[in-house]
Coordinates of C-alpha atoms in Angstrom, one line a residue:
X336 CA 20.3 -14.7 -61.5
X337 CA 24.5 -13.6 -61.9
X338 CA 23.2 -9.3 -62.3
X339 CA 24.2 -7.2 -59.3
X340 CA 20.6 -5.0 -58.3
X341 CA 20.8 -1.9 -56.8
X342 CA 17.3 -1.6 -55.9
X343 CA 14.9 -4.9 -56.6
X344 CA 15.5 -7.9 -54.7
X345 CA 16.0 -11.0 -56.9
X346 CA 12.7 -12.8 -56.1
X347 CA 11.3 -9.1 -57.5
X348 CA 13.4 -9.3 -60.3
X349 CA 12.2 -13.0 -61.0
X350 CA 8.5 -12.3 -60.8
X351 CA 8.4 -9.3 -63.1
X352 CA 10.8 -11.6 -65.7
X353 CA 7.7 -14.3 -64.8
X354 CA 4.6 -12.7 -64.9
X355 CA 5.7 -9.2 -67.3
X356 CA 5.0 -6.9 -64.3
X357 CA 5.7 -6.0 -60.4
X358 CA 3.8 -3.7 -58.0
X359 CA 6.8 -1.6 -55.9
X360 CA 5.4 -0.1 -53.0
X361 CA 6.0 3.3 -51.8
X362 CA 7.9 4.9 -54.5
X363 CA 6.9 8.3 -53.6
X364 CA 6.8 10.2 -50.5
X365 CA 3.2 11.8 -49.1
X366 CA 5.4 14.9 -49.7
X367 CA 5.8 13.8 -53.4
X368 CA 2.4 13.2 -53.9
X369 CA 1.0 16.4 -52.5
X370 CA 2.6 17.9 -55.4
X371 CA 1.4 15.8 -57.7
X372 CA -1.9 16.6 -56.1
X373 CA -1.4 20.7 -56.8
X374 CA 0.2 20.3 -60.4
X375 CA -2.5 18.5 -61.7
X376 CA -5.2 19.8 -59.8
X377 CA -4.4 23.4 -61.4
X378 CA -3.5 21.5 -64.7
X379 CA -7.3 20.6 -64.5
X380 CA -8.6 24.0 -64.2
X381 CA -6.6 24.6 -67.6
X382 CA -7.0 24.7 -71.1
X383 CA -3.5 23.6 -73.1
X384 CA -3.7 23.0 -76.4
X385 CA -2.5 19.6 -77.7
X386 CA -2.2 18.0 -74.3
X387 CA -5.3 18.7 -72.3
X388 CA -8.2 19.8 -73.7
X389 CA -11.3 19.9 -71.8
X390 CA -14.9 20.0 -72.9
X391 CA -17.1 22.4 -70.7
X392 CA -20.4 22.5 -72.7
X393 CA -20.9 19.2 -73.3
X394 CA -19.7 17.6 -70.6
X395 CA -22.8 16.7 -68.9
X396 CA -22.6 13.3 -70.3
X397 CA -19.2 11.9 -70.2
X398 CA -17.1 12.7 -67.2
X399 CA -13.8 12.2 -69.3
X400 CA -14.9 15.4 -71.7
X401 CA -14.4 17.4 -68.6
X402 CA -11.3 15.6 -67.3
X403 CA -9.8 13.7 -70.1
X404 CA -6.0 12.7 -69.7
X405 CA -3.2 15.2 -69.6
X406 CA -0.6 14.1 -72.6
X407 CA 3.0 14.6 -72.3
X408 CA 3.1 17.0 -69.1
X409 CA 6.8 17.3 -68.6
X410 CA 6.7 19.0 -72.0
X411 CA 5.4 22.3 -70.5
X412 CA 5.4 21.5 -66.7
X413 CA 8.5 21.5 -64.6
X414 CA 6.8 19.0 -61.9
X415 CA 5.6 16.7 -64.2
X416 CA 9.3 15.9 -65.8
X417 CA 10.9 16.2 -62.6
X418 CA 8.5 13.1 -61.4
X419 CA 8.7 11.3 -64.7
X420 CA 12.5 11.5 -63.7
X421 CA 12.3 10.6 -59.9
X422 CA 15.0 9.0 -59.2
X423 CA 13.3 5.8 -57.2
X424 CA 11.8 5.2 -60.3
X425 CA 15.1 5.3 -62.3
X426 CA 16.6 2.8 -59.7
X427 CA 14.1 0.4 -60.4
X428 CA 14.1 0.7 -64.0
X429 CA 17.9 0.5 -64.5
X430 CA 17.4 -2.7 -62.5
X431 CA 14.7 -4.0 -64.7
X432 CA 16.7 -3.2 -68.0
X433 CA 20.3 -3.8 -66.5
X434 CA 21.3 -0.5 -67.8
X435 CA 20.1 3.6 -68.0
X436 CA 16.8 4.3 -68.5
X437 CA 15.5 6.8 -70.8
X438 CA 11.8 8.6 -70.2
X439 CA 9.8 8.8 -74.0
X440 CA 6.2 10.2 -72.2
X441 CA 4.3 11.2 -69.2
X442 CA 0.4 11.3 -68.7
X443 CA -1.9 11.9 -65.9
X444 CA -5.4 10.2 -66.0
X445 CA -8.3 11.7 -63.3
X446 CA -10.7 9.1 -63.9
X447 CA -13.2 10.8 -62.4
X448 CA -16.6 8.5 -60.9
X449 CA -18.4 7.3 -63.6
X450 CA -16.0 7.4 -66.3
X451 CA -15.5 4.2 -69.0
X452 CA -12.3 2.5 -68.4
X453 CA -9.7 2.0 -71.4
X454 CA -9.8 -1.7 -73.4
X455 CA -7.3 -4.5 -73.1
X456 CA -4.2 -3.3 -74.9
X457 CA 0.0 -3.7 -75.4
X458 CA 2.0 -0.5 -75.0
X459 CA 5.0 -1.3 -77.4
X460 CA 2.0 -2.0 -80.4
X461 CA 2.3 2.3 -80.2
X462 CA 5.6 3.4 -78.6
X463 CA 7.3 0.5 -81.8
X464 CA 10.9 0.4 -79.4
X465 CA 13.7 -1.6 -80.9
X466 CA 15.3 -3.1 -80.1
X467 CA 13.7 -4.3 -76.8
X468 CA 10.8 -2.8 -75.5
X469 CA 9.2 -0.2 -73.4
X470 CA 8.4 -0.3 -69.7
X471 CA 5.7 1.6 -68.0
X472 CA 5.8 3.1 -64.6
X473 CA 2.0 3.2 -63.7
X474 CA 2.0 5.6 -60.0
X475 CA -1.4 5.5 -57.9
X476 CA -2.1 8.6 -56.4
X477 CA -5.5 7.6 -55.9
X478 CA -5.7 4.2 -54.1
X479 CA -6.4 1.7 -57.5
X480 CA -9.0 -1.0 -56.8
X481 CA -11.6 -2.6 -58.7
X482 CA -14.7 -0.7 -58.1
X483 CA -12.9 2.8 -58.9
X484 CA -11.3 1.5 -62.6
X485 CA -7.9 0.4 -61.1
X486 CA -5.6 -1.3 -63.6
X487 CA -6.4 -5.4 -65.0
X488 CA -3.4 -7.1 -66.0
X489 CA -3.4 -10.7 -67.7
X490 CA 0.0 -12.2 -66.2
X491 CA 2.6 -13.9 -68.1
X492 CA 1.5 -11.9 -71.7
X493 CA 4.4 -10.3 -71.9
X494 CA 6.2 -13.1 -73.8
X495 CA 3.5 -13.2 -76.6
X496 CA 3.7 -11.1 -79.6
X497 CA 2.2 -7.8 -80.0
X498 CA -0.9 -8.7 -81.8
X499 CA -3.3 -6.7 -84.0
X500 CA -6.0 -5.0 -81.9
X501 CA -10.2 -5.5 -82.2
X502 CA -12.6 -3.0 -82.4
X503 CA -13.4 -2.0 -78.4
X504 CA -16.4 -1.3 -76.9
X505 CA -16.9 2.4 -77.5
X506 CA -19.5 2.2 -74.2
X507 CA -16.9 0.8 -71.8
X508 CA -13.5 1.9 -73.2
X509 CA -12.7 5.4 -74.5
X510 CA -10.5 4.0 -76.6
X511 CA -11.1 1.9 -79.8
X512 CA -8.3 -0.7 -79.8
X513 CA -8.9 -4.2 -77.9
X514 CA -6.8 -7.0 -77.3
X515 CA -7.8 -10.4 -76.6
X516 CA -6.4 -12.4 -74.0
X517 CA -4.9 -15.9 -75.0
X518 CA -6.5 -18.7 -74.5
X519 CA -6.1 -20.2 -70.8
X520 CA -5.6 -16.2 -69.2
X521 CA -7.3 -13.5 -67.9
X522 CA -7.3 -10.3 -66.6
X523 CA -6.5 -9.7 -62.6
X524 CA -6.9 -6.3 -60.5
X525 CA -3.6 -4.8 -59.9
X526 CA -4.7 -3.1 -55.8
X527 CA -2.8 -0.6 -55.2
X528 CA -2.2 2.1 -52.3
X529 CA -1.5 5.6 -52.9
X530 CA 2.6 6.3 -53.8
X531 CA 2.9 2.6 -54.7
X532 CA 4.1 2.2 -58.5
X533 CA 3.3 -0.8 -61.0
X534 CA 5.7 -1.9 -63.8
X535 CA 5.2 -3.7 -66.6
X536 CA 6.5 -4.7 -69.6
X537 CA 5.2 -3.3 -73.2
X538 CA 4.0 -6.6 -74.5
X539 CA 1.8 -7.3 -71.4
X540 CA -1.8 -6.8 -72.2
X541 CA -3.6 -4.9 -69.4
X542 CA -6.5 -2.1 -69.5
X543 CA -9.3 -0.9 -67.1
X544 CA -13.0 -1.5 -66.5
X545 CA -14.9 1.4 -65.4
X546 CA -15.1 3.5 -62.4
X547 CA -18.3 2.6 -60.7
X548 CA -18.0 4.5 -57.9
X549 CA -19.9 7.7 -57.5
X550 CA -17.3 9.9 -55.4
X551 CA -14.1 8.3 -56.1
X552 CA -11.2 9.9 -58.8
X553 CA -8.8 7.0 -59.6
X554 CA -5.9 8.8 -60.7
X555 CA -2.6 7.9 -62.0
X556 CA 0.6 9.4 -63.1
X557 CA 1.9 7.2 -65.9
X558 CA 5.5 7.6 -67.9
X559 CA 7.2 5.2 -70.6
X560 CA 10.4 4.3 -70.4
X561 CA 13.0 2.4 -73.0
X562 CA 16.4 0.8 -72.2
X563 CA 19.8 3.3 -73.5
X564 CA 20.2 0.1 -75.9
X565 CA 17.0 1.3 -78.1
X566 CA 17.8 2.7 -81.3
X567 CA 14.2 3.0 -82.7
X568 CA 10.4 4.7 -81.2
X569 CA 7.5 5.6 -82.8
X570 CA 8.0 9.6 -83.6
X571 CA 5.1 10.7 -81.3
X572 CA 7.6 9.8 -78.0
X573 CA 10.7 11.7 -79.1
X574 CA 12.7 13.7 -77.6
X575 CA 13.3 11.5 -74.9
X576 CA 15.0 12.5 -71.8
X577 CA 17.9 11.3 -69.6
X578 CA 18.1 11.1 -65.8
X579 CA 19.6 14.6 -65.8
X580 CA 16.8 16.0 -67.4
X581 CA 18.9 16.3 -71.2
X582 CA 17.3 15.5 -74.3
X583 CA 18.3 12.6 -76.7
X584 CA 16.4 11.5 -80.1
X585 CA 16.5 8.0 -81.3
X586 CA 16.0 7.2 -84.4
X587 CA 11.8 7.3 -85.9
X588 CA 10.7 3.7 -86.3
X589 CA 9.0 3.7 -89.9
X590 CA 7.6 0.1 -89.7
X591 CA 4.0 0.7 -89.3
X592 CA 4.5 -2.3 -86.8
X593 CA 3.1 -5.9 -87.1
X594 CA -0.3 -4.9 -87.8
X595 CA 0.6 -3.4 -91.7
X596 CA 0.4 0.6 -92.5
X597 CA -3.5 0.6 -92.0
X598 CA -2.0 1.5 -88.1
X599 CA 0.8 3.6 -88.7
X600 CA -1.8 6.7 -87.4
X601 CA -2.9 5.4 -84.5
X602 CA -3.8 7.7 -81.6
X603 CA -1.2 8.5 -79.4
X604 CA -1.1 6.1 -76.2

């Protein structure tokens, strides 16, 4: 490896080009996740149209109607886009793509105890970013292990194509797209502590089982991030933002992707 890093080491750098993704420890500060803790905590207790809308009377029997995932925060929080910006983060990133990173979307999950995991899937089969692809930043600020729904990964996917999803099992995954591993792979546990941060790349295929545990919230602060070189995204992740916290719009990707225009309306990811 010839590219000067300002953050990764090179044996970091070789295992996410390897196996498509890299677990960074301690990206943010107990400091930094305390707020994280108080945004989202009163983001829960909220109703906002179009990015968090929880289900109060029915609730009873599916713990994701009462806490489903916040979409796009940073578009009406000042927290939320200052952490999809943090500047560890960035560093990383800029390492990972060899030049400026741009942020296209934030989420926060709660995964509260009990709650169905999400299906085996590929990020850039919805974000659509050419050329190259999207990275995720995946933050833990619940520790992310397997009884609680932490992240699966398969390693070494995220050479393969983005292929055309499955039907998923609506009783396990709350979402209806599945992906199935190739042939010889599987799915590992990513285990992760609180403030520690998980990249990977947009072809990777990775999901979640369920949370099992009965007193446990597996939460994570998840953003989506393309290289300055990108041209083209899926219009659901524009504007996109700059380090400095300015706006830029690439251009709408109007390929219905690999998959044919029978998915150009998927659900936002």
């Amino acid at each position: 490896m010839n590219k000067e890093l300002k953050t990764l080491s090179p044996d970091q750098w070789n295992l996410f080009q390897k196996e498509g993704y890299i677990i960074v420890k301690g990206l943010f500060s107990e400091e930094d996740l305390c707020r994280i803790d108080d945004t989202f905590d009163d983001i829960s207790n909220s109703f906002i149209p179009g990015y968090f809308e929880p289900d109060l009377e029915t609730a009873s029997g599916d713990p994701l109607k009462r806490y489903p995932r916040v979409m796009h925060p940073h578009r009406f929080n000042e927290t939320a886009k200052s952490y999809m910006l943090h500047k560890p983060v960035l560093e990383v990133l800029e390492d990972l793509y060899g030049e400026e990173a741009l942020a296209a979307q934030s989420m926060f999950y709660y995964k509260p105890p009990g709650s169905r995991g999400q299906a085996l899937h590929q990020d850039n089969f919805y974000l659509q970013v050419e050329p190259g692809n999207c990275i995720a930043a995946w933050t833990a600020i619940d520790p992310a292990t397997l009884e609680n729904g932490g992240l699966l990964v398969v390693p070494q996917t995220s050479e393969h194509d983005i292929v055309c999803p499955e039907e998923a099992d609506s009783k396990e995954s709350f979402t209806t797209h599945y992906v199935k591993p190739p042939k010889d792979t599987s799915a590992i546990p990513a285990i992760m502590d609180r403030g520690d941060v998980l990249f990977f790349n947009g072809n990777l295929i990775h999901g979640s089982y369920r949370n099992k545990t009965k007193d446990q919230f597996r939460r994570a602060f998840i953003c989506h991030y393309v290289g300055a070189s990108a041209t083209h995204i899926s219009n659901h992740y524009r504007p996109l933002y700059r380090a400095d916290g300015s706006a830029i719009d690439l251009e709408i990707n109007p390929d219905g992707g690999p998959c044919g225009v029978e998915f150009d309306n998927v659900y936002p990811h």
